[in-house]
Short mmCIF file of C-alpha atoms and ligand atoms in Angstrom, two decimals:
data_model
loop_
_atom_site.label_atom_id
_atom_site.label_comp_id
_atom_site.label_asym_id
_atom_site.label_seq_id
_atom_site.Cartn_x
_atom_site.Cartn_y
_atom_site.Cartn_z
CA UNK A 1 99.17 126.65 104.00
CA UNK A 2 102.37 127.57 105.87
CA UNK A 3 103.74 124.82 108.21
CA UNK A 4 106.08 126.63 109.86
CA UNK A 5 106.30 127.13 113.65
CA UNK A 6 106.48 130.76 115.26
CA UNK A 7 109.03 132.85 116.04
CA UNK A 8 108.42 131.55 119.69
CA UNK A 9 108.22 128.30 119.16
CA UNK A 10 111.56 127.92 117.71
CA UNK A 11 113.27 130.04 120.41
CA UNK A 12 111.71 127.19 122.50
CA UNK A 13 113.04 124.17 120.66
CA UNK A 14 116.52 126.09 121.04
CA UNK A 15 115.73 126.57 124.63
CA UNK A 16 114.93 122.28 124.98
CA UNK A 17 117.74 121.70 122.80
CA UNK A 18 120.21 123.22 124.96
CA UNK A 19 119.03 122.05 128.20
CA UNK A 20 119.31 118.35 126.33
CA UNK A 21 123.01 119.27 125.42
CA UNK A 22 123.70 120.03 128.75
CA UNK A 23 121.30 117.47 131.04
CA UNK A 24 121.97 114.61 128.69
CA UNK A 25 125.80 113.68 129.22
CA UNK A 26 126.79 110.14 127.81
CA UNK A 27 126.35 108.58 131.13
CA UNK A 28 122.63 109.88 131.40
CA UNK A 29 121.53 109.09 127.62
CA UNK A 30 122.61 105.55 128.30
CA UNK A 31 120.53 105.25 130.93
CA UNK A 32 117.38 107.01 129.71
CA UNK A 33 117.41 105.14 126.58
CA UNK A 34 117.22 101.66 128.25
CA UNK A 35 114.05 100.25 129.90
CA UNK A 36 111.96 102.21 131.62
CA UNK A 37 114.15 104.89 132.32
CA UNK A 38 112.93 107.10 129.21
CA UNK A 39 109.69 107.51 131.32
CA UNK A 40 111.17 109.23 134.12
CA UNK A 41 112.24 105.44 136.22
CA UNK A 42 115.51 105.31 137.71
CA UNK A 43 117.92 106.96 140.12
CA UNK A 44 119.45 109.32 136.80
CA UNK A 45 116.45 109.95 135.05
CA UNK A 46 114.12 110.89 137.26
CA UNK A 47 115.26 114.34 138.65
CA UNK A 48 115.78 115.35 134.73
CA UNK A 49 112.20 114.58 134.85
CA UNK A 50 111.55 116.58 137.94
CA UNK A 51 113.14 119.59 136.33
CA UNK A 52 111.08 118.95 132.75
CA UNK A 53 108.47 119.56 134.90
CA UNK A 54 109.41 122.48 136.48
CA UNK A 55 109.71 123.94 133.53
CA UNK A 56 106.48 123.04 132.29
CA UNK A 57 107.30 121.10 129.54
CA UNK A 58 105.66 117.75 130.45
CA UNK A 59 101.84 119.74 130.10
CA UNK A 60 102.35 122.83 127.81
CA UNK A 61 98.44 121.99 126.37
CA UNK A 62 96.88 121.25 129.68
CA UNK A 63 94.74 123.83 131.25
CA UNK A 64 96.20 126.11 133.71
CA UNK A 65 93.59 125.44 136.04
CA UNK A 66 95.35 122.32 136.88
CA UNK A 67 98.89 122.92 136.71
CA UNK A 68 99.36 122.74 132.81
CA UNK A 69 100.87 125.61 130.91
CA UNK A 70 97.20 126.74 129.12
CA UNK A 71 99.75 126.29 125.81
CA UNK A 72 98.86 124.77 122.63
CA UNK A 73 98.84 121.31 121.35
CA UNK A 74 101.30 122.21 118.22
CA UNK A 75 103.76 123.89 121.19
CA UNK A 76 103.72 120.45 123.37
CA UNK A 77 104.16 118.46 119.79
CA UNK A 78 107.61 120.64 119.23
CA UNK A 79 108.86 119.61 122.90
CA UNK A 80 107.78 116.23 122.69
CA UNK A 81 109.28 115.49 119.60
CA UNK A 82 112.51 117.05 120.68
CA UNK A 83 112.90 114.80 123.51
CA UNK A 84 112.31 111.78 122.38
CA UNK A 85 113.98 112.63 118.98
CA UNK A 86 117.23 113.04 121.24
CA UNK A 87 116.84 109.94 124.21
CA UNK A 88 113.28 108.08 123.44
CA UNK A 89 111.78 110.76 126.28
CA UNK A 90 108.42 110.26 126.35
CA UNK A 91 107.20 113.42 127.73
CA UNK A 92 103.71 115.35 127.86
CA UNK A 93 100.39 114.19 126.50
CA UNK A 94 101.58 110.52 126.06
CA UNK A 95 99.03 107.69 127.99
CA UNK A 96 95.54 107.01 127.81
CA UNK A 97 94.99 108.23 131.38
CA UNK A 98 95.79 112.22 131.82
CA UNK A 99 94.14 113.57 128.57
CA UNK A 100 90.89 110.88 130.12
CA UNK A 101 90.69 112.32 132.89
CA UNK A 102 91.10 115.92 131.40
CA UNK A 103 88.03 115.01 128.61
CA UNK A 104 85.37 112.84 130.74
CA UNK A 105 86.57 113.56 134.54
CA UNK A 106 84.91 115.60 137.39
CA UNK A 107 86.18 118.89 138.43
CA UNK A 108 87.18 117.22 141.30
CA UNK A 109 88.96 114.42 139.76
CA UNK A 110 90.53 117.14 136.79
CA UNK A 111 91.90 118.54 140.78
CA UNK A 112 93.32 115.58 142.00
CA UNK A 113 94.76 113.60 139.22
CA UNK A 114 96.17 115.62 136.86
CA UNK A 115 98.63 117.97 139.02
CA UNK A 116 99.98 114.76 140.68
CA UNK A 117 100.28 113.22 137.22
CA UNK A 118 102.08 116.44 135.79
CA UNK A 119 104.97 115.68 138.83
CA UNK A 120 104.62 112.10 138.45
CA UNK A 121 103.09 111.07 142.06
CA UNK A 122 100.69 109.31 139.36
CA UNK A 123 101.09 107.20 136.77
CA UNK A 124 98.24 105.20 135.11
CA UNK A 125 98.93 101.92 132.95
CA UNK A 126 95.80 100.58 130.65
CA UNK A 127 93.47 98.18 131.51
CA UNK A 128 91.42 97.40 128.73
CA UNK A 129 93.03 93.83 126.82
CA UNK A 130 91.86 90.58 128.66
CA UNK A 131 92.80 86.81 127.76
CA UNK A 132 89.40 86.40 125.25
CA UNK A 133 89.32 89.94 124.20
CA UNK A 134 91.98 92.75 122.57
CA UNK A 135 90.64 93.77 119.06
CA UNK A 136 87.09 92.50 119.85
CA UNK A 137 87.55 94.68 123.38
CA UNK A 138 83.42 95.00 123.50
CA UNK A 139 84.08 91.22 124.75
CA UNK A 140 85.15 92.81 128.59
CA UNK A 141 84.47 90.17 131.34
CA UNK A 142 85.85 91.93 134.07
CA UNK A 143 82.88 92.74 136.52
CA UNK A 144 82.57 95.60 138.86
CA UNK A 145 79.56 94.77 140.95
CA UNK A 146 78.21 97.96 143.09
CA UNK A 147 78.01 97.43 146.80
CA UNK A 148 76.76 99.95 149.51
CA UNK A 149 75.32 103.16 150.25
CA UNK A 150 76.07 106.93 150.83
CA UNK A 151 79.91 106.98 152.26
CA UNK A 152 80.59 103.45 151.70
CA UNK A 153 79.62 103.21 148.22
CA UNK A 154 82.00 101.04 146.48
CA UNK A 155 82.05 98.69 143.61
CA UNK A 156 84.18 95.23 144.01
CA UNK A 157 86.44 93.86 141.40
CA UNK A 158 86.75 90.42 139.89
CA UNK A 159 88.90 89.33 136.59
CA UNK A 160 92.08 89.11 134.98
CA UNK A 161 93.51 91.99 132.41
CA UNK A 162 96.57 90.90 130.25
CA UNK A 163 99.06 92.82 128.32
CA UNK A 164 99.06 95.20 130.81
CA UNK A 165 102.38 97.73 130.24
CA UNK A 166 103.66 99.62 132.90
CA UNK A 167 101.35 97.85 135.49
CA UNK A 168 104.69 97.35 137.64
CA UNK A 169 105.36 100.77 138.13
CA UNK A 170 102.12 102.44 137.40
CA UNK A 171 100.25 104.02 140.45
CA UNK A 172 96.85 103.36 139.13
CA UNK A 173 94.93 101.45 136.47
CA UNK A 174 92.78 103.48 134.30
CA UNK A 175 90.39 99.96 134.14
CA UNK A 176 87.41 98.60 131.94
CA UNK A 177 85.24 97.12 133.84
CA UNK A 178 81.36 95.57 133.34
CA UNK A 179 79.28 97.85 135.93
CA UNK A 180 75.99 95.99 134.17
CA UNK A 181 76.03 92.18 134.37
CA UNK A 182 73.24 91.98 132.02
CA UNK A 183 74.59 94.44 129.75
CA UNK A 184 76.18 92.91 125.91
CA UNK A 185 78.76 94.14 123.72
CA UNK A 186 79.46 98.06 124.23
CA UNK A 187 76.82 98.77 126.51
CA UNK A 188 77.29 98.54 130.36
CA UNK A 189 80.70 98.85 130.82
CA UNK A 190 82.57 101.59 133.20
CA UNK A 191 86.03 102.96 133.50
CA UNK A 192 87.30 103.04 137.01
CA UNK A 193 90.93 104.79 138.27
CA UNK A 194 92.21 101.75 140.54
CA UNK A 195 94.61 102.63 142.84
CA UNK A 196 97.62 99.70 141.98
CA UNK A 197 97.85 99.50 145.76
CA UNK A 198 94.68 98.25 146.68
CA UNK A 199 94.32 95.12 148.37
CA UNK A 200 93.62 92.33 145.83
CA UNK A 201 95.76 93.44 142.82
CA UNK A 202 98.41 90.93 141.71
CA UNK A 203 100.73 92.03 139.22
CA UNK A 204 102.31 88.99 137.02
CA UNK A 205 105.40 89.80 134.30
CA UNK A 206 104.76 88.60 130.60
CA UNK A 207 107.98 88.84 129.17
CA UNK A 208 107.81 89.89 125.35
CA UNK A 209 110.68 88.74 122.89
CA UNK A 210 112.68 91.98 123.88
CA UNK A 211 113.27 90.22 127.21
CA UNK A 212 116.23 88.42 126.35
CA UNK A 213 119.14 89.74 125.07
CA UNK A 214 117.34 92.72 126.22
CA UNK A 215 117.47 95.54 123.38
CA UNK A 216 119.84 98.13 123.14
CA UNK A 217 119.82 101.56 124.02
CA UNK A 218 117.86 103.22 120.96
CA UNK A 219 115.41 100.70 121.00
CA UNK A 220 112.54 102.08 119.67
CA UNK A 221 109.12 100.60 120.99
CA UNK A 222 111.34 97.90 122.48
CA UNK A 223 109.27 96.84 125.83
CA UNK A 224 111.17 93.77 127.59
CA UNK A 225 107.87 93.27 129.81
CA UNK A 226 104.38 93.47 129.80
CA UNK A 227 101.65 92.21 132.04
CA UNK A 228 99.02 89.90 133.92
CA UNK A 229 97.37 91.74 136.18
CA UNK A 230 94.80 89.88 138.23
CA UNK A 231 91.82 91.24 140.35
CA UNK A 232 90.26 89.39 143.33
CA UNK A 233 87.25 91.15 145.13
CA UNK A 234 89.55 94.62 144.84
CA UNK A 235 87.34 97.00 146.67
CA UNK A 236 86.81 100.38 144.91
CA UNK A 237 85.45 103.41 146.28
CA UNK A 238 82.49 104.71 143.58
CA UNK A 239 84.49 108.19 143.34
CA UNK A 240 87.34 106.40 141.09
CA UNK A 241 84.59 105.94 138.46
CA UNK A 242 85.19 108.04 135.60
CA UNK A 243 82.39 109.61 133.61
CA UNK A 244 78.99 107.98 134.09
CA UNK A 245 78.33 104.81 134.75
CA UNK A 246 78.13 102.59 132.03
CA UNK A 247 79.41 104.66 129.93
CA UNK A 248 82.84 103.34 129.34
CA UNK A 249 82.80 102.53 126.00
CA UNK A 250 82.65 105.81 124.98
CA UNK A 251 84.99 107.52 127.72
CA UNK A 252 87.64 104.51 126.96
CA UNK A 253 87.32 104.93 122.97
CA UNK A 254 87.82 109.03 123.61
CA UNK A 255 90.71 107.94 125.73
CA UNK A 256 92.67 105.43 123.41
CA UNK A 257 91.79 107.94 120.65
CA UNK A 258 93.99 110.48 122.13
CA UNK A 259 96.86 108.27 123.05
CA UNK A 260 97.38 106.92 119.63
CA UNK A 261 98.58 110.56 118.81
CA UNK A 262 101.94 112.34 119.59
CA UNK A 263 105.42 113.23 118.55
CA UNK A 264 106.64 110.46 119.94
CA UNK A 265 104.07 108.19 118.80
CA UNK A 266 104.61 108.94 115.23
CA UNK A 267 109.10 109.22 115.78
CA UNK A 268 108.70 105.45 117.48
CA UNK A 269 108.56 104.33 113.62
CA UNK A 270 110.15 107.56 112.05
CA UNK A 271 113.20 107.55 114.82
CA UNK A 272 114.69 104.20 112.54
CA UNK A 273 115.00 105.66 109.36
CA UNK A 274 116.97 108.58 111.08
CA UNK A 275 119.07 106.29 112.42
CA UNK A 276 119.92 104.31 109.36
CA UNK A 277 120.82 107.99 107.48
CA UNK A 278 122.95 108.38 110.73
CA UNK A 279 124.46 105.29 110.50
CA UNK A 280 125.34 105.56 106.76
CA UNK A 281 126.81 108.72 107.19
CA UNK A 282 129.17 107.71 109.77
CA UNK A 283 132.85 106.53 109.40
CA UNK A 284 132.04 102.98 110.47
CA UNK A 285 133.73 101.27 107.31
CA UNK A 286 130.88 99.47 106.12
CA UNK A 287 128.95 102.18 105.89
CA UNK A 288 130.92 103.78 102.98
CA UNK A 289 130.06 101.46 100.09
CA UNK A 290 126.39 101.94 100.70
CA UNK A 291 126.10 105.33 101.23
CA UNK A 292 126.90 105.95 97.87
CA UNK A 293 125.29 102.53 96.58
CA UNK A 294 122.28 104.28 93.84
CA UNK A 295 119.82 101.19 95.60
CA UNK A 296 120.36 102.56 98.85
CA UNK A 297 120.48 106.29 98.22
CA UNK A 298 116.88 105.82 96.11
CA UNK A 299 115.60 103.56 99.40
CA UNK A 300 116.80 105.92 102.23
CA UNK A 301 115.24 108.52 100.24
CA UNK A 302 111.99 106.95 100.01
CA UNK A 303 111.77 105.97 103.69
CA UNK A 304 112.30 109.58 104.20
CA UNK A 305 109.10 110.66 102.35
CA UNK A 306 107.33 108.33 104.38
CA UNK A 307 108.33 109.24 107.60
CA UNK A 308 107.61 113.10 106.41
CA UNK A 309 103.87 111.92 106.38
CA UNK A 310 103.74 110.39 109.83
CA UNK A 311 104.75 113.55 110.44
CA UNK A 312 102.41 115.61 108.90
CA UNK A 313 99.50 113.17 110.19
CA UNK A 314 100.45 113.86 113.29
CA UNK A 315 100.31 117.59 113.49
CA UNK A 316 96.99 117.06 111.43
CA UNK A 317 95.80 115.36 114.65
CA UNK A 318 97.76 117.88 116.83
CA UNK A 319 95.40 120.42 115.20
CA UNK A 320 92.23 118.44 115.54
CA UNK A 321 92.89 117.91 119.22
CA UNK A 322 94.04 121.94 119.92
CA UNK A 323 90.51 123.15 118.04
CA UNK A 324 88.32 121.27 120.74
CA UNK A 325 87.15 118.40 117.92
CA UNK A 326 86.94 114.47 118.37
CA UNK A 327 89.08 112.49 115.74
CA UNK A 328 86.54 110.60 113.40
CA UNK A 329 89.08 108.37 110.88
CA UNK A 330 92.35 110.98 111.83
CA UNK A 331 94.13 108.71 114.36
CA UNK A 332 92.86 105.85 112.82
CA UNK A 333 95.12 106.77 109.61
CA UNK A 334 98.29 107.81 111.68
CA UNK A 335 97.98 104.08 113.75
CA UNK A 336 98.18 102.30 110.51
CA UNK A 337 100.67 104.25 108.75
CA UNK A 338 103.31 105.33 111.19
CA UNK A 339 103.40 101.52 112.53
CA UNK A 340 103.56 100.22 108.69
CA UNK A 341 106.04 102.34 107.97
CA UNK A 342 107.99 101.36 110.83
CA UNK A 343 107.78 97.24 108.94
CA UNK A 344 108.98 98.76 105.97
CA UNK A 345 111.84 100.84 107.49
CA UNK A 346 113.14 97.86 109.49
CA UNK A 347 112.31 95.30 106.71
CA UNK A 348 114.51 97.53 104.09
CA UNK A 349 117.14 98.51 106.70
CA UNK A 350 117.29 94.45 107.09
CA UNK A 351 117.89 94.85 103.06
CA UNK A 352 120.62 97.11 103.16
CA UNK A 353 122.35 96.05 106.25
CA UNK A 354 122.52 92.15 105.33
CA UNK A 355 123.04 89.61 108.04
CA UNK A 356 124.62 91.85 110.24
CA UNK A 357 121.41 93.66 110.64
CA UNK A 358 119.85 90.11 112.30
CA UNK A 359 122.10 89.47 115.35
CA UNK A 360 120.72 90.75 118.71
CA UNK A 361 122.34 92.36 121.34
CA UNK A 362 125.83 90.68 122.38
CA UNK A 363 126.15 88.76 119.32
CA UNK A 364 129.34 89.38 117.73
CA UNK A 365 129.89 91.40 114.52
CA UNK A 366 126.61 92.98 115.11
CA UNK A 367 125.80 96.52 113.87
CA UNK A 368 125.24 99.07 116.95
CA UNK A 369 124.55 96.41 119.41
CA UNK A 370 121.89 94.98 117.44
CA UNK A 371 119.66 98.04 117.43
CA UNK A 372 117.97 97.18 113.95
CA UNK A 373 117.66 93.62 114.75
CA UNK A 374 115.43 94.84 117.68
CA UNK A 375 113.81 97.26 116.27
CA UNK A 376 112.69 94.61 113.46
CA UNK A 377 111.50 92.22 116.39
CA UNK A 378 109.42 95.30 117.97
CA UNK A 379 108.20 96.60 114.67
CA UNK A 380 105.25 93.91 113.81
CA UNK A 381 103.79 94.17 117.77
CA UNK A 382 103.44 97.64 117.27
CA UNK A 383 100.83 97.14 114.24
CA UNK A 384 98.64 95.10 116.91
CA UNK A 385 98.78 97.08 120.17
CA UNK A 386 96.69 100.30 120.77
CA UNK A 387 94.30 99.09 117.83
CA UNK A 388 95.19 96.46 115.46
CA UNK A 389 96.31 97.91 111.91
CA UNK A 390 93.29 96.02 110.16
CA UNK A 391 90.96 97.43 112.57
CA UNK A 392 92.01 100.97 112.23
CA UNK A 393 91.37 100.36 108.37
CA UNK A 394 87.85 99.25 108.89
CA UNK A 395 87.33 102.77 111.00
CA UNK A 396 88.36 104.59 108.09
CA UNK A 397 86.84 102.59 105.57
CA UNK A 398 83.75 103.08 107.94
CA UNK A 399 84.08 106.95 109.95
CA UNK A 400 86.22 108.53 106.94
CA UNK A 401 84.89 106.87 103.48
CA UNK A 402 81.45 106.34 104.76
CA UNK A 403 80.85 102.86 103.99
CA UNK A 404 78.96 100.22 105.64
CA UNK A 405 79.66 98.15 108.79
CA UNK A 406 81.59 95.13 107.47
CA UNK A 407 79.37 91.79 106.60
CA UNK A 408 80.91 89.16 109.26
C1 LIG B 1 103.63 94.89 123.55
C2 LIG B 1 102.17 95.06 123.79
C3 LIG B 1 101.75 95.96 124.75
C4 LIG B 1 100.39 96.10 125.02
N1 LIG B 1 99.99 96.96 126.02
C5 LIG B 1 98.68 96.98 126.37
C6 LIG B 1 98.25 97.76 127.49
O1 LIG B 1 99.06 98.44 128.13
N2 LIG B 1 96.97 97.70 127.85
C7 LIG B 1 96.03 96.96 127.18
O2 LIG B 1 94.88 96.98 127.56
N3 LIG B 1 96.40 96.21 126.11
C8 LIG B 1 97.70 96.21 125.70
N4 LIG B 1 98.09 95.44 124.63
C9 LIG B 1 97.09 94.60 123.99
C10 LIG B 1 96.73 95.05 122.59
O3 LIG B 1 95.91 96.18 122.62
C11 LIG B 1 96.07 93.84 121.94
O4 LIG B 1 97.09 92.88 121.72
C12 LIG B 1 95.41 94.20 120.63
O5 LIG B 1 94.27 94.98 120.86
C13 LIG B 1 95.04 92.94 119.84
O6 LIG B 1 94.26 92.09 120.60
P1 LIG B 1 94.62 90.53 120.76
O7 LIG B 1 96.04 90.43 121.21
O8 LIG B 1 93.57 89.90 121.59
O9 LIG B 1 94.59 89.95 119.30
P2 LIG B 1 93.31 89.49 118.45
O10 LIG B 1 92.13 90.36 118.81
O11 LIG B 1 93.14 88.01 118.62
O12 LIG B 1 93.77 89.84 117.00
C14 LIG B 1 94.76 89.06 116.32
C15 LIG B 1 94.81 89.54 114.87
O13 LIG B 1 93.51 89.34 114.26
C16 LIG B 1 93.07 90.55 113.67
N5 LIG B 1 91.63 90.75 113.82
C17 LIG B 1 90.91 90.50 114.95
N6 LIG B 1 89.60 90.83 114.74
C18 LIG B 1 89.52 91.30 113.46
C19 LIG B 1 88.44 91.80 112.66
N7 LIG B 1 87.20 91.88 113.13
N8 LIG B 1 88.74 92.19 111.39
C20 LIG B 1 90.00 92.09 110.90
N9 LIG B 1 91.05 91.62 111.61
C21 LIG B 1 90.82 91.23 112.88
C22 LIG B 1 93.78 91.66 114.43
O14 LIG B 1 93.90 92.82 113.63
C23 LIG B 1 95.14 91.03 114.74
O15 LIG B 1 96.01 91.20 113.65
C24 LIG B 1 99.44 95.31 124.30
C25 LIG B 1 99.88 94.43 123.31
C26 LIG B 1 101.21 94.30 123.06
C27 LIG B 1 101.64 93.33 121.98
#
């Protein structure tokens, strides 16, 4: 099995490498690397964003039919992973709502959404987690009741979502909603693409322990905010629905699926141990005893193995996704290892470092404005969101060993 990428796709990474070098001066990188700014937010990020997508970088895999690049999935891994590798750039494929729309929407919806999306006139947060129900998400109060006919067709929206990143500068929600009031469990629910404008939203912050000090630049998987976002009788027109009605179990499962894949996905967790080798090799003056500490050297070393089979996960998944398949245990096994990984990384870094490793951002003595100390605080949420690691491990025990549903 060769690995390697083509003659083409190299020139390429060359060709993103060098616009990095020369987009990403010292003034921009510390701005893209802090809050939101590494998803195109903010007065210096966002026309490096506009010309990513001019270039086509931001949808190499999508179709050309509606504005993608008609590319391949392992070509839009190599770009991805160079951009966030360099300023936590989260470009391309990343989100639950694009590569949704792209699998379960209308050719009209394929039309509207995903061009805009592609030049960021849209940008979709997740609606799925509410107060009773994250892991057990088949618990979904949230009602959509259908009202109308013909033209004025609409459903109207009651209930509260929580956890909901991005939700302050998302354009839409890509929501899961009950359509069937009678329905239980998995059946009768409904995804609907809510405009975050419509009358009836309200948005509430739910600060996470990144809030304050707020992490440093580097950060990886460092969000300072989350969200409450609350709907009261939020009229929807029926053409936001996505896939059929009550159907929504399966279009939202297809859609998480897909989002718990990616370059950057896997280099959130993998991006640490880089930056502990980086850090050891540098000429700060602790770093000298431990870089040639046996302990260390044997730990770094082993963290690097690890991180090689995020890697290789990933582009397993990459692979899956290009050939037309649906993941069965695949990105079940990359969200519990890359996340786990990311534990251990931090934990041993935490090891290495000592106590300077544990003061946040604008403590003194800290090590790189507290970067690991973050990164340890963001490490353990990012084995619950997207799928919870123990629940990824009863999908593979289940979809990739074949054993029974778990006894309760
Ligand atoms: C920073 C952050 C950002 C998030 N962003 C979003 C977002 O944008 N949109 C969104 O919809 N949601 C989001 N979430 C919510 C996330 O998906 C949920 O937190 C997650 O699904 C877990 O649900 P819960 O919080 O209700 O925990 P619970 O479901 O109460 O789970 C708590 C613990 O119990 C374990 N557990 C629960 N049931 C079982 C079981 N049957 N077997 C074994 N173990 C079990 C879980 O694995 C977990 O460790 C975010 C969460 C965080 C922390």
């Amino acid at each position: 099995m060769d690995f390697s990428f083509s003659e083409e796709e190299e020139a390429l990474r060359l060709e993103v490498q060098s616009f990095i070098q020369e987009h990403f001066t010292e003034e921009v990188l510390a701005d893209l690397t802090t809050g939101k700014r590494g998803r195109g937010f903010g007065p210096r990020a966002a026309p490096i964003f506009r010309k990513i997508a001019e270039r086509g970088w931001n949808a190499i895999a999508w179709p050309k039919a509606y504005g993608g690049q008609g590319g391949s999935r392992i070509t839009q891994f190599l770009v991805e992973e160079e951009f966030y590798r360099a300023a936590q750039v989260v470009i391309g494929g990343g989100g639950t709502g694009t590569p949704a729309v792209l699998a379960s929407g209308t050719e009209a919806q394929k039309q509207y959404y995903v061009p805009r999306a592609i030049h960021r006139e849209i940008i979709f947060c997740q609606g799925y987690s509410e107060p009773h129900c994250g892991t057990d998400l088949a618990g979904v109060r949230c009602r959509a009741t259908r009202n109308g006919t013909g033209e004025d067709s609409h459903y109207v929206v009651n209930g509260q979502k929580i956890y909901t990143t991005n939700a302050q500068v998302a354009t839409h929600v890509f929501l899961l909603v009950r359509t069937d009031p009678e329905s239980k469990r998995h059946a009768g629910l409904s995804i609907l693409l809510v405009p975050m404008d419509t009358p009836g939203i309200t948005v509430r912050p739910l600060l996470t322990l990144q809030n304050n000090p707020g992490g440093p630049a580097g950060t990886t998987y460092g969000e300072e905010r989350t969200n409450e976002v609350f709907f009261d009788d939020v009229k929807v027109p029926v053409s936001c629905l996505l896939g059929e009605e009550g159907d929504g179990w399966a279009v939202s499962q297809r859609g998480l699926n897909l989002d718990r894949v990616g370059a950057w996905r896997y280099l959130i967790s993998v991006k640490r141990d880089e930056d502990i080798v980086n850090w050891l090799k540098s000429d700060d003056v602790r770093a000298a005893p431990l870089r040639s500490d046996a302990s260390v050297r044997d730990k770094v070393a082993e963290l690097w193995i690890e991180g090689q089979v995020c890697r290789l996960m990933t582009m397993r998944s990459m692979t899956i996704e290009q050939r037309g398949q649906a993941f069965s245990y695949e990105g079940a096994a990359e969200k519990v290892w890359a996340p786990e990984h990311g534990v251990r990384t931090t934990e041993a870094i935490g090891q290495i470092l000592g106590p300077h490793a544990q003061l946040l951002n604008g403590s003194p003595d800290n090590l790189q404005e507290g970067l690991y100390a973050h990164n340890l605080l963001s490490a353990f949420q990012s084995t619950v969101n997207h799928g919870s690691v123990q629940v990824m491990r009863d999908q593979i025990a289940r979809k990739g060993l074949g054993l029974p549903k778990s006894r309760k």
